[in-house]
Short mmCIF file of C-alpha atoms and ligand atoms in Angstrom, two decimals:
data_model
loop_
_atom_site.label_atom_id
_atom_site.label_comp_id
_atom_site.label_asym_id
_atom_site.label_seq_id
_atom_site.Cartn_x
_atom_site.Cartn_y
_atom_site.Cartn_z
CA UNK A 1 -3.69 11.70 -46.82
CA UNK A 2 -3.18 8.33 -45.18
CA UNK A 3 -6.28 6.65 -43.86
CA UNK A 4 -6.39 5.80 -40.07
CA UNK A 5 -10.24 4.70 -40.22
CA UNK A 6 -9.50 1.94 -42.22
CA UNK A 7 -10.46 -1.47 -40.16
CA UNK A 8 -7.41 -3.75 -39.40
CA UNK A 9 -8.06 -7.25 -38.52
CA UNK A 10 -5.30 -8.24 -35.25
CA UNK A 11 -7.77 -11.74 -33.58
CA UNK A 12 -6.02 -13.84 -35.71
CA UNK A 13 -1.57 -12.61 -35.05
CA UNK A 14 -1.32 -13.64 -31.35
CA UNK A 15 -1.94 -10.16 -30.73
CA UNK A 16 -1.42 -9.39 -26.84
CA UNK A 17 -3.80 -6.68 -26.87
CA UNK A 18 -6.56 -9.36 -29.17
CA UNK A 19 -6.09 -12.51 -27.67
CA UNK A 20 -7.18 -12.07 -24.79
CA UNK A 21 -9.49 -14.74 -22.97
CA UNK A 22 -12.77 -15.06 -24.91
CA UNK A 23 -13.86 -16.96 -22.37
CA UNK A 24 -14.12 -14.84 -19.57
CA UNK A 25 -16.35 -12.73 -21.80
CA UNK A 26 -18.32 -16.02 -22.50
CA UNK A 27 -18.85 -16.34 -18.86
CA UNK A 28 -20.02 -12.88 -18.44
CA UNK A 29 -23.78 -11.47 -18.43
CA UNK A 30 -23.63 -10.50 -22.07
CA UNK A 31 -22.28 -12.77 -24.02
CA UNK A 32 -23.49 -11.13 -27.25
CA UNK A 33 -20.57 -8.00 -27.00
CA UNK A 34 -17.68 -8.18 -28.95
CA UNK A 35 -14.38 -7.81 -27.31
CA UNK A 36 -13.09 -4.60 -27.61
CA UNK A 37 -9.83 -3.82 -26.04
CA UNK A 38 -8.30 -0.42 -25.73
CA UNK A 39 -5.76 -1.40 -22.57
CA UNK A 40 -2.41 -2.83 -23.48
CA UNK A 41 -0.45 0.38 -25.08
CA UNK A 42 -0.16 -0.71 -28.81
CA UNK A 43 -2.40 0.63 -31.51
CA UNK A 44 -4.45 -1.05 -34.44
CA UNK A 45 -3.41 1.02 -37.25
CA UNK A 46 -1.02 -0.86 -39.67
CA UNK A 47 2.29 0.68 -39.30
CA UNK A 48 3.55 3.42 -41.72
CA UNK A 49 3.80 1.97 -45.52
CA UNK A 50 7.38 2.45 -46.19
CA UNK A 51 7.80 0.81 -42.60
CA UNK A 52 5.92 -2.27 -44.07
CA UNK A 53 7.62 -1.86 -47.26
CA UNK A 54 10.78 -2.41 -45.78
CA UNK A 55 10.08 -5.23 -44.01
CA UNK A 56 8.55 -6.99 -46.89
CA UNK A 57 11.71 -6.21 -49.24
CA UNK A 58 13.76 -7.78 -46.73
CA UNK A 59 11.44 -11.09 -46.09
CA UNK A 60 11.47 -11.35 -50.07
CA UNK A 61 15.16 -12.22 -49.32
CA UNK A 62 14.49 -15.38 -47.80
CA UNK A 63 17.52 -15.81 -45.87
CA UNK A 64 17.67 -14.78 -42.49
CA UNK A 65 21.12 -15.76 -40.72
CA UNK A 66 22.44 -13.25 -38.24
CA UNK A 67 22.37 -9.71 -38.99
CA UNK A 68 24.97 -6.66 -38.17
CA UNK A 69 23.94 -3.06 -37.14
CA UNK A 70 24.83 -1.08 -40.45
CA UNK A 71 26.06 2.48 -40.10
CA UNK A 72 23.09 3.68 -41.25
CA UNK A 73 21.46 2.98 -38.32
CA UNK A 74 23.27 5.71 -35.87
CA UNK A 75 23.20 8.07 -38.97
CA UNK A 76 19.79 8.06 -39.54
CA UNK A 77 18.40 8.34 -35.83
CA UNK A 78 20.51 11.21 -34.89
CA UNK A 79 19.38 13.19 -37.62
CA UNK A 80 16.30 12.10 -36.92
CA UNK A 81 16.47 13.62 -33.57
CA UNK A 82 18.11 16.35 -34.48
CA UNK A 83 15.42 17.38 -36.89
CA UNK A 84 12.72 16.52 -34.91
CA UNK A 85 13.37 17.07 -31.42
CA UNK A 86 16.89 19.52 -31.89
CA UNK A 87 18.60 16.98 -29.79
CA UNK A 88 22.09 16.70 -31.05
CA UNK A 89 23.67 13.06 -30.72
CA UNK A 90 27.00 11.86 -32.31
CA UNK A 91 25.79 8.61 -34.14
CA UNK A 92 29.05 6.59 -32.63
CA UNK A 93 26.97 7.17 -29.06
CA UNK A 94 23.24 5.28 -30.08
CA UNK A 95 23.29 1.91 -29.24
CA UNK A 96 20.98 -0.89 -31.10
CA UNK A 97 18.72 -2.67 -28.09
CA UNK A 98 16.34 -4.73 -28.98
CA UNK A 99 13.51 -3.37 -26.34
CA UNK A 100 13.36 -0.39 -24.38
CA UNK A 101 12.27 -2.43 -21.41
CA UNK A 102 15.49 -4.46 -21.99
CA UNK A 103 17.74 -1.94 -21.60
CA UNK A 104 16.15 -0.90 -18.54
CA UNK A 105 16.58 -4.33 -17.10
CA UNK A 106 20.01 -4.28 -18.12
CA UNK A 107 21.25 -0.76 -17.56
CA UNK A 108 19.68 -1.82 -13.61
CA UNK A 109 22.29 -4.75 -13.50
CA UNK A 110 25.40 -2.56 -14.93
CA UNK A 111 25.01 0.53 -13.43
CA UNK A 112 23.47 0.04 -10.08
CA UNK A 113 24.29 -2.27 -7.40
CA UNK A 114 21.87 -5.37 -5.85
CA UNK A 115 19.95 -3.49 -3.05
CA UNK A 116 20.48 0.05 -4.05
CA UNK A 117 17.46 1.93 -4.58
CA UNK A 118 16.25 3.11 -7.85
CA UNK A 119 13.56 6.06 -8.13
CA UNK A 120 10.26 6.15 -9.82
CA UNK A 121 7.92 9.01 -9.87
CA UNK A 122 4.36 6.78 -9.53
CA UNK A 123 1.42 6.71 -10.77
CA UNK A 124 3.93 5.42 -13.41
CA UNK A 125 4.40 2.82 -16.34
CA UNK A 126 3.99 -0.43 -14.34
CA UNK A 127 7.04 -2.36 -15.89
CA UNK A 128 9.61 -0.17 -14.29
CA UNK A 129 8.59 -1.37 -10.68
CA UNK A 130 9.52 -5.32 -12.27
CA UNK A 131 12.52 -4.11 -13.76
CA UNK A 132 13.83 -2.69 -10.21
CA UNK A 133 12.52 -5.59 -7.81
CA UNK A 134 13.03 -8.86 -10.39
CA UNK A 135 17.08 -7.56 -10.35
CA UNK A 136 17.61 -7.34 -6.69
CA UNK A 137 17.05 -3.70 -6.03
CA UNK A 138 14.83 -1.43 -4.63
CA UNK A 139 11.72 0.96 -5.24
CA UNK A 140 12.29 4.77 -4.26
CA UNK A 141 8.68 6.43 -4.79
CA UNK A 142 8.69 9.95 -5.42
CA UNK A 143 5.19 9.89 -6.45
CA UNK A 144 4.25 12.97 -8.88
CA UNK A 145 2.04 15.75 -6.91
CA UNK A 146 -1.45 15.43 -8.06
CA UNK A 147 -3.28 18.41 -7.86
CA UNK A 148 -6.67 17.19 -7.31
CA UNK A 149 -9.06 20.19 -8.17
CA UNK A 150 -7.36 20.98 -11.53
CA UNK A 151 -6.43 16.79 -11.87
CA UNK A 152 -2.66 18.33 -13.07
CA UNK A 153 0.51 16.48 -12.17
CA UNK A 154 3.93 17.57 -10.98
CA UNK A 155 7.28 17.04 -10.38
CA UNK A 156 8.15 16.94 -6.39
CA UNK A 157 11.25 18.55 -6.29
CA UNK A 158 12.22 18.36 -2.58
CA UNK A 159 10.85 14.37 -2.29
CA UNK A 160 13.19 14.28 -5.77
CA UNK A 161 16.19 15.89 -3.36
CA UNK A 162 15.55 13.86 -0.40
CA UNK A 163 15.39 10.45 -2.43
CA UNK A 164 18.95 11.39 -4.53
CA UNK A 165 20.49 12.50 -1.00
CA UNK A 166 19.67 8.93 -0.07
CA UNK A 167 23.78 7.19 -0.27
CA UNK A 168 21.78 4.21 -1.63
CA UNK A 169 19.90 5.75 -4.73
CA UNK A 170 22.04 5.51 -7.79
CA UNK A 171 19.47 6.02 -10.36
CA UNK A 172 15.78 7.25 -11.46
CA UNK A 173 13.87 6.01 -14.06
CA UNK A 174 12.43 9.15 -15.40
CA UNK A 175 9.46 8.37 -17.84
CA UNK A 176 9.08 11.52 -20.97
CA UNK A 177 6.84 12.07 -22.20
CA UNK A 178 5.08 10.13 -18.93
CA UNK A 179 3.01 7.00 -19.28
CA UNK A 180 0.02 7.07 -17.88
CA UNK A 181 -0.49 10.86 -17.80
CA UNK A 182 0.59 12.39 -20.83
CA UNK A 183 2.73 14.88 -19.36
CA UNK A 184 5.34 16.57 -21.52
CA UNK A 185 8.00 17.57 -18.78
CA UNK A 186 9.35 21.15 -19.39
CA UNK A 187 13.16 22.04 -20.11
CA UNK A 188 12.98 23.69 -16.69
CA UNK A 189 11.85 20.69 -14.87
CA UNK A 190 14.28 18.48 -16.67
CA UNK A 191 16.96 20.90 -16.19
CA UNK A 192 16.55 21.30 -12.63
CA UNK A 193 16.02 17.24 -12.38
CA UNK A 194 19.38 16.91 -13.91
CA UNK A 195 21.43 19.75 -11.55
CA UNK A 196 19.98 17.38 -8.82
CA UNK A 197 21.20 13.85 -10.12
CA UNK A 198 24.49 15.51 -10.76
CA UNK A 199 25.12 17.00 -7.24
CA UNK A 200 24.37 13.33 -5.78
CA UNK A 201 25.78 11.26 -7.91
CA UNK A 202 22.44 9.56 -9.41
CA UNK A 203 22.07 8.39 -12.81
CA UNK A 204 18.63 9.49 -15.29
CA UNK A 205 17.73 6.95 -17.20
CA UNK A 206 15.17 8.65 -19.14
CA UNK A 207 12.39 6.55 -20.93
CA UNK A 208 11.38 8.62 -23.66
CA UNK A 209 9.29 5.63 -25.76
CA UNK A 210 6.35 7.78 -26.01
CA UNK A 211 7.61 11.02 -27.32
CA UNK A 212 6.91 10.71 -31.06
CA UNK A 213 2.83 11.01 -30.46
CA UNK A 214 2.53 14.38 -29.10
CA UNK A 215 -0.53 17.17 -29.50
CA UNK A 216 -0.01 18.98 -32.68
CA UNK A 217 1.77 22.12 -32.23
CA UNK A 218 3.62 21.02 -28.92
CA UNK A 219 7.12 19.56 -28.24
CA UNK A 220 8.89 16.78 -26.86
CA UNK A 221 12.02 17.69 -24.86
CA UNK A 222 14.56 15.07 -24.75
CA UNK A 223 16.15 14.90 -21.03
CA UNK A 224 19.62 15.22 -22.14
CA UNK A 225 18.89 18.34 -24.42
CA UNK A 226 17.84 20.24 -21.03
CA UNK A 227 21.34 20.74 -20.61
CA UNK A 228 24.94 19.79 -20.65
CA UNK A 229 24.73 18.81 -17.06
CA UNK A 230 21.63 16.35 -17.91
CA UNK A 231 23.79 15.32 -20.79
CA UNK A 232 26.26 14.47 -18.82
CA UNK A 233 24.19 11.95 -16.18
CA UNK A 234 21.75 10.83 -19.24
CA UNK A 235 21.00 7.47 -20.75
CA UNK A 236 18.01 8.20 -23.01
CA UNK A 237 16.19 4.76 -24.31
CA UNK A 238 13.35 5.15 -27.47
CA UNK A 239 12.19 3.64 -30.55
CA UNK A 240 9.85 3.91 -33.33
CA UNK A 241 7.80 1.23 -31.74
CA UNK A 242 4.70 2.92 -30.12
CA UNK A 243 4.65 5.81 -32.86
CA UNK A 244 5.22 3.22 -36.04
CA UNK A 245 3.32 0.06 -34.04
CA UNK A 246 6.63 -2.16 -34.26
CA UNK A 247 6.50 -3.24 -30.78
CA UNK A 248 6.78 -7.06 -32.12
CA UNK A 249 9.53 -6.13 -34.00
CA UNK A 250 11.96 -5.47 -31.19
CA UNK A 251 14.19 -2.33 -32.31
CA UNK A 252 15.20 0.10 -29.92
CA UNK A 253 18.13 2.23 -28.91
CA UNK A 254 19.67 4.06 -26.25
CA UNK A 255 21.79 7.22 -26.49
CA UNK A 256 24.45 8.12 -24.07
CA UNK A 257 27.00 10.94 -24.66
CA UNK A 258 28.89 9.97 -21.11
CA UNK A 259 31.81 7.56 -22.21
CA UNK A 260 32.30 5.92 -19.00
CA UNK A 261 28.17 5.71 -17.95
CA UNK A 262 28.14 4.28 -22.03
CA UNK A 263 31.02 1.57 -21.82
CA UNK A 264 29.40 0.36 -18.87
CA UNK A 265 25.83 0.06 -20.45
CA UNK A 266 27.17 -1.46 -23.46
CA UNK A 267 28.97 -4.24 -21.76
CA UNK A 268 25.72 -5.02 -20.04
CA UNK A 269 23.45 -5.09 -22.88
CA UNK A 270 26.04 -7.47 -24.62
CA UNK A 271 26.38 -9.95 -21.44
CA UNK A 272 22.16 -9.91 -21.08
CA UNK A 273 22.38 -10.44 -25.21
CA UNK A 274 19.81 -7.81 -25.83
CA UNK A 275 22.20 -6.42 -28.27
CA UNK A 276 21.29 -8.01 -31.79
CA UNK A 277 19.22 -7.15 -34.64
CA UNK A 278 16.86 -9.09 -36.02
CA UNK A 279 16.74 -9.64 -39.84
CA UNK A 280 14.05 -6.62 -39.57
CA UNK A 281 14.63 -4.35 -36.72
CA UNK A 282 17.56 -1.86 -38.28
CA UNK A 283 15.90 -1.73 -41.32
CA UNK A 284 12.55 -0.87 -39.81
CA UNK A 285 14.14 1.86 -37.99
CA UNK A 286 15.81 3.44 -40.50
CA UNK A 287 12.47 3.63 -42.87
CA UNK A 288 10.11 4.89 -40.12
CA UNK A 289 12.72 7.54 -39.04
CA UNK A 290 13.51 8.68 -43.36
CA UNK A 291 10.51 8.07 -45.26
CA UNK A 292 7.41 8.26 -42.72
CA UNK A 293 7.21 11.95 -41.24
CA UNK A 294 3.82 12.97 -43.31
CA UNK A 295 2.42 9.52 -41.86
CA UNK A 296 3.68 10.55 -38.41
CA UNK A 297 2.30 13.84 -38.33
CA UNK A 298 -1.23 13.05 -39.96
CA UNK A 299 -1.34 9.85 -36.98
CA UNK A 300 -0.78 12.93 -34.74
CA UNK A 301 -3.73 14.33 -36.14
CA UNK A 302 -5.66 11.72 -35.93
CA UNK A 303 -5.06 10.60 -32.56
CA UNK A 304 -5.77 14.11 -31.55
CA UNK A 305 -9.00 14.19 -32.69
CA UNK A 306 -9.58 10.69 -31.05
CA UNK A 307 -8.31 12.04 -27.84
CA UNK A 308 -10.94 14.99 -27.92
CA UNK A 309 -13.85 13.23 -28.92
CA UNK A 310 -13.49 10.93 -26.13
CA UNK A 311 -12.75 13.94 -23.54
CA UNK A 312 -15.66 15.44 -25.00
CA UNK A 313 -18.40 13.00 -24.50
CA UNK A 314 -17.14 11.37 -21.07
CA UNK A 315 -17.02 14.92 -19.56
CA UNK A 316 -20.17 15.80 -21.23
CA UNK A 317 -21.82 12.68 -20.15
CA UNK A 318 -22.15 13.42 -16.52
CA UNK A 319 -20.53 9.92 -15.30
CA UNK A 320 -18.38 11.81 -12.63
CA UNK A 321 -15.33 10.94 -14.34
CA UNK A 322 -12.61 13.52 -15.45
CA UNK A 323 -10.10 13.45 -17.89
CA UNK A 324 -6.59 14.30 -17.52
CA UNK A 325 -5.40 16.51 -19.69
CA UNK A 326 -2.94 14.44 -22.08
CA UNK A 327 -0.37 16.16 -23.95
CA UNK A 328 1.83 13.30 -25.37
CA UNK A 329 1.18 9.19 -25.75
CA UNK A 330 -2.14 7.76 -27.06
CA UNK A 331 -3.15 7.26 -23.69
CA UNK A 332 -6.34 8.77 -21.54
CA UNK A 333 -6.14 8.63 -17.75
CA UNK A 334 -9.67 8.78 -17.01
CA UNK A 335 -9.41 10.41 -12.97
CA UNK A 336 -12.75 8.34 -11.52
CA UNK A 337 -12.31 8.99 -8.03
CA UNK A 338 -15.96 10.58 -7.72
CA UNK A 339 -17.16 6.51 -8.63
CA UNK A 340 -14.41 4.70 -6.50
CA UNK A 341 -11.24 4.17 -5.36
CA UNK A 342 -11.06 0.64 -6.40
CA UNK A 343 -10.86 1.23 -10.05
CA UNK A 344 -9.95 -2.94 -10.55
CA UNK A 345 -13.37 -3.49 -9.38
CA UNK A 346 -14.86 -1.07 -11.70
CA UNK A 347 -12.90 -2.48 -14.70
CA UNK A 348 -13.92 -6.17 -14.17
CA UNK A 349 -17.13 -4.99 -14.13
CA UNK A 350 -17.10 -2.93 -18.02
CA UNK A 351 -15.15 -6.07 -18.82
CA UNK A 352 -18.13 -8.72 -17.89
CA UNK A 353 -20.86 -6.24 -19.05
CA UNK A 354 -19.51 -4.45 -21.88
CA UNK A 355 -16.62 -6.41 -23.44
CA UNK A 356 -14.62 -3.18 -23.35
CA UNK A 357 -11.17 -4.19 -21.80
CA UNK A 358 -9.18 -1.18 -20.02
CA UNK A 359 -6.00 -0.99 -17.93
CA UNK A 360 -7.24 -0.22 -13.91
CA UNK A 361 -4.25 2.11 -12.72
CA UNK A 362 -3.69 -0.15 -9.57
CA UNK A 363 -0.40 -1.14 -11.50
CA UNK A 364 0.82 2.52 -12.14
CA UNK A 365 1.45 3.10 -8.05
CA UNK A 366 0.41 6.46 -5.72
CA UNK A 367 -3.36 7.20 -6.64
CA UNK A 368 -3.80 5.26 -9.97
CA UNK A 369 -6.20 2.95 -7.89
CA UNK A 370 -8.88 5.28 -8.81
CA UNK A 371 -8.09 5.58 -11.93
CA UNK A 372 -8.46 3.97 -15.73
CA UNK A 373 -6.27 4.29 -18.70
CA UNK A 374 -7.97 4.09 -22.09
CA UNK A 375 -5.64 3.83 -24.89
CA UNK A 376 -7.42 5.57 -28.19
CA UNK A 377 -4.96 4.82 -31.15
CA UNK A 378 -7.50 2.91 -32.50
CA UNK A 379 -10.29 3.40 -35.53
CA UNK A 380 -12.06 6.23 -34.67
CA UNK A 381 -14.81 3.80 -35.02
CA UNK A 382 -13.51 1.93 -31.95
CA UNK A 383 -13.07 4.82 -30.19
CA UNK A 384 -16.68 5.89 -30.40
CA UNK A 385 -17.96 1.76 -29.46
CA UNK A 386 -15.44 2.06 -26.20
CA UNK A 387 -16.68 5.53 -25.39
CA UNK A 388 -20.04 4.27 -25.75
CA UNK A 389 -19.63 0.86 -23.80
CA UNK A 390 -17.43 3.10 -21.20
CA UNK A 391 -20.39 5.62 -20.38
CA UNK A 392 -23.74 3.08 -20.09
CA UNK A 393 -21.23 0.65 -17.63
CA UNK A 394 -20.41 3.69 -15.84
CA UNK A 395 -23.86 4.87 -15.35
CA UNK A 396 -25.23 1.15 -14.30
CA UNK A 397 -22.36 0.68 -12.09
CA UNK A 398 -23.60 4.17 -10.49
CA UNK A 399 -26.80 3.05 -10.59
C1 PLP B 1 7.10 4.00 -20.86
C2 PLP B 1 7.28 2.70 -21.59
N1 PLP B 1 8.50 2.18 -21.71
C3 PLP B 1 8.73 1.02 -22.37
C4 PLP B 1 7.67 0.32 -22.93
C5 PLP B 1 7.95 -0.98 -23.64
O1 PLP B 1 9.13 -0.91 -24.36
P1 PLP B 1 9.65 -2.15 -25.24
O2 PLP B 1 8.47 -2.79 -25.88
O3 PLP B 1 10.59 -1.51 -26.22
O4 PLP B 1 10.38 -3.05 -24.29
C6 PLP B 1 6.37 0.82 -22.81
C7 PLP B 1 5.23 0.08 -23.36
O5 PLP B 1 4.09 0.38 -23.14
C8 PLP B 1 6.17 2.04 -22.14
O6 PLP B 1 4.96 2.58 -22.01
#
C-alpha cells in the first residue's frame, strides 16, 4: 500500500500552484489562514517511487549533454496503451514532445492555416483558446449542452456538423477525458465525432492528458480506438504528467497512425524545437508506464475517495452548490449558479477570507462563469481544510 496522506512540502520548489502571492493574502481580512491552494491542475503527492527512482539514477550520472529518444520509449508506451486502454499503436507512430500544450501550439501552425477556425467544445481547458488565437487563427465554440436540472454535459452533434461544414474549420481540439468536467466521452460519441471530421475534411486533435485518473471500475476510450475512421483523422497527445505529477519534467507524446497528417506534425514539432528530451523526460516515461501500475491504481483509489468526501459534505452542507458528477481527472466542477453567476467575484472573496485558492471557470468559456473548479489530488487532509474553508466562505458570502 503506498501512502497518499503523507504531507509533502512544495513552498519552497517554485511551485506554480505554491508560490503564489503571499501578499495578497497578507492584505486580506485574515491574515492568520494559511494558503491553501487546490486550483492550478497538479497534485501534491510525490510522484510514483520508481518514477523518482529513475530520475535520481540518472542525476547520479552527473553529465547531462543532449539526450536521444531510445527505442524504448515507443515500445514501452504502446504497450502501455495497449494494456491499459486496448488502444493498439505501432511504436514507429508515437512521437517524443516535450508538453502536450506544445504540440497543440505546434500541430495549430502545421496543420491548419492563419485564420482558419479551430473548434473547441467550451466550458473547456482554458489553454486551448491561447493556443488557437496567439497563432493567428480562430475560435469555433461548440459549447457542450449543459443539462441544467441533472448538471450533465453533452456532446452537440448538429452545432459539431454545422461548425465542420464551415470551409474554414480544419480542426477541433477535442479534450478526453474533458477538463473541467470529468466527462469520459463514450465510443459512440467519439465514433460518431470522427464519421463527422472525416466527411468534412477536419482534423481531431484529441487531448487525452487526463485519462490515466479515472473512477475505479470505469474506462478511458482513446479517440482513435473509436474506430478506423477516427484513426484515420486522429492525432492523440498524453503523458504521464498529471497521473505521475511530472508536469515540470516536460515528457509527452503524440500518436498518429495517418502518415501524411504525421509527417506534417513531425516537421512542425522539429521547426518549433519542442522535439527533445531532456536528460530525464524518456526515462521518466518509461518507469511510470513499466514499474508504477499498483501506484496508479491505489492513487485512483485514493483520489476517489477524495472526490466523494468532498461531494458529500458540499451537497450535504446546504450552500446551494452542486457538484458535477466527475468521472475522470482530479478535478471537481462545483455548478454554483444558485450563489452567482460571477463566480470570479466569489473566488476573490474565499481567497481574501479563507486562503483557499480555486480556479473561477470564467476561463473555461460557455457557462463556467458560474462555476468553480476544485482540484482534490491533494492529502486527504487538505481536502477536508479546503472543504471546510469552501463551505463557511460560502455561507458568509450568502449571508
Ligand atoms: C487538458 C489539458 N491539456 C494539457 C495540459 C498541459 O499539458 P502540458 O503540461 O503537457 O503542456 C493540461 C494541464 O492542466 C490540461 O488540463
Amino acid at each position: 500500500m503506498f501512502n497518499f496522506d503523507e504531507p509533502t512540502l512544495r513552498t519552497n520548489i517554485d511551485s506554480v500552484k505554491w508560490s503564489s502571492p503571499q501578499e495578497q493574502l497578507q492584505e486580506s481580512n485574515t491574515p492568520d489562514r494559511d494558503y491553501l491552494p487546490m486550483w492550478i491542475a497538479d497534485m501534491d503527492f510525490e510522484t510514483a517511487p520508481a518514477v523518482k527512482q529513475a530520475i535520481l539514477d540518472r542525476a547520479a550520472n552527473g553529465t547531462f549533454g543532449y539526450s536521444d529518444i531510445p527505442d524504448e520509449f515507443g515500445q514501452t508506451i504502446s504497450s502501455w496503451w495497449k494494456n491499459r486502454h486496448h488502444f493498439l499503436i505501432d511504436p514507429s507512430n508515437i512521437i517524443f514532445v516535450s508538453g502536450v500544450v506544445p504540440a497543440i501550439s505546434s500541430a495549430v501552425r502545421s496543420l491548419t492555416n492563419v485564420a482558419e477556425k479551430i473548434v473547441v467544445q467550451p466550458p473547456v481547458y482554458n489553454i486551448f483558446y491561447n493556443s488557437i488565437v496567439n497563432n493567428g487563427r480562430r475560435v469555433y465554440e461548440v459549447p457542450l449542452t449543459h443539462d441544467a436540472e441533472e448538471n450533465v454535459y453533452s456532446m452537440d452533434f448538429d452545432a459539431l456538423e454545422n461548425a465542420f461544414s464551415d470551409p474554414l474549420t480544419t480542426m477541433m481540439i477535442l479534450c478526453n477525458p474533458h477538463n473541467p468536467t470529468g466527462n469520459i466521452w463514450s465510443k459512440e460519441d467519439l465514433s460518431r465525432l470522427g464519421d463527422l471530421a472525416d466527411k468534412y475534411g477536419v482534423i481531431i486533435l484529441s487531448d487525452e492528458i487526463h485519462c490515466e485518473v479515472v473512477r475505479p471500475g470505469l474506462a478511458h476510450i482513446p479517440f482513435a480506438s473509436a474506430s478506423d475512421v477516427c484513426r484515420d483523422v486522429a492525432i492523440t497527445c498524453a503523458s504521464p504528467s498529471k497521473a505521475f505529477n511530472t508536469a515540470g519534467i516536460h515528457a509527452a507524446y503524440a500518436m498518429i497512425d495517418n502518415p501524411r497528417i504525421r509527417a506534417r506534425f513531425e516537421r512542425g514539432i522539429n521547426n518549433d524545437e519542442v522535439a527533445e528530451p531532456n536528460s530525464f523526460a524518456c526515462r521518466a516515461v518509461i518507469a511510470a508506464y513499466t514499474r508504477c501500475e499498483q501506484w496508479l491504481n491505489e492513487l485512483n483509489s485514493y483520489i476517489q475517495a477524495n472526490k466523494d468526501y468532498a461531494t458529500e459534505k458540499i451537497t450535504n452542507a446546504n450552500i446551494r452548490t452542486r457538484i458535477t458528477e466527475s468521472n475522470a481527472t482530479y478535478l471537481l466542477w462545483l455548478d454554483c449558479s444558485a450563489i452567482t453567476d460571477n463566480a470570479q467575484d466569489l473566488v476573490d472573496y474565499i481567497y481574501t477570507t479563507t486562503g483557499l485558492k480555486l480556479a473561477s471557470g470564467e476561463i473555461y468559456g460557455a457557462n463556467g462563469k458560474s462555476f468553480i473548479r476544485m482540484n482534490v489530488a491533494t492529502q486527504r487532509y487538505r481536502v477536508e481544510d479546503g472543504v471546510n474553508r469552501f463551505i463557511s466562505a460560502v455561507h458568509n458570502y450568502l449571508s
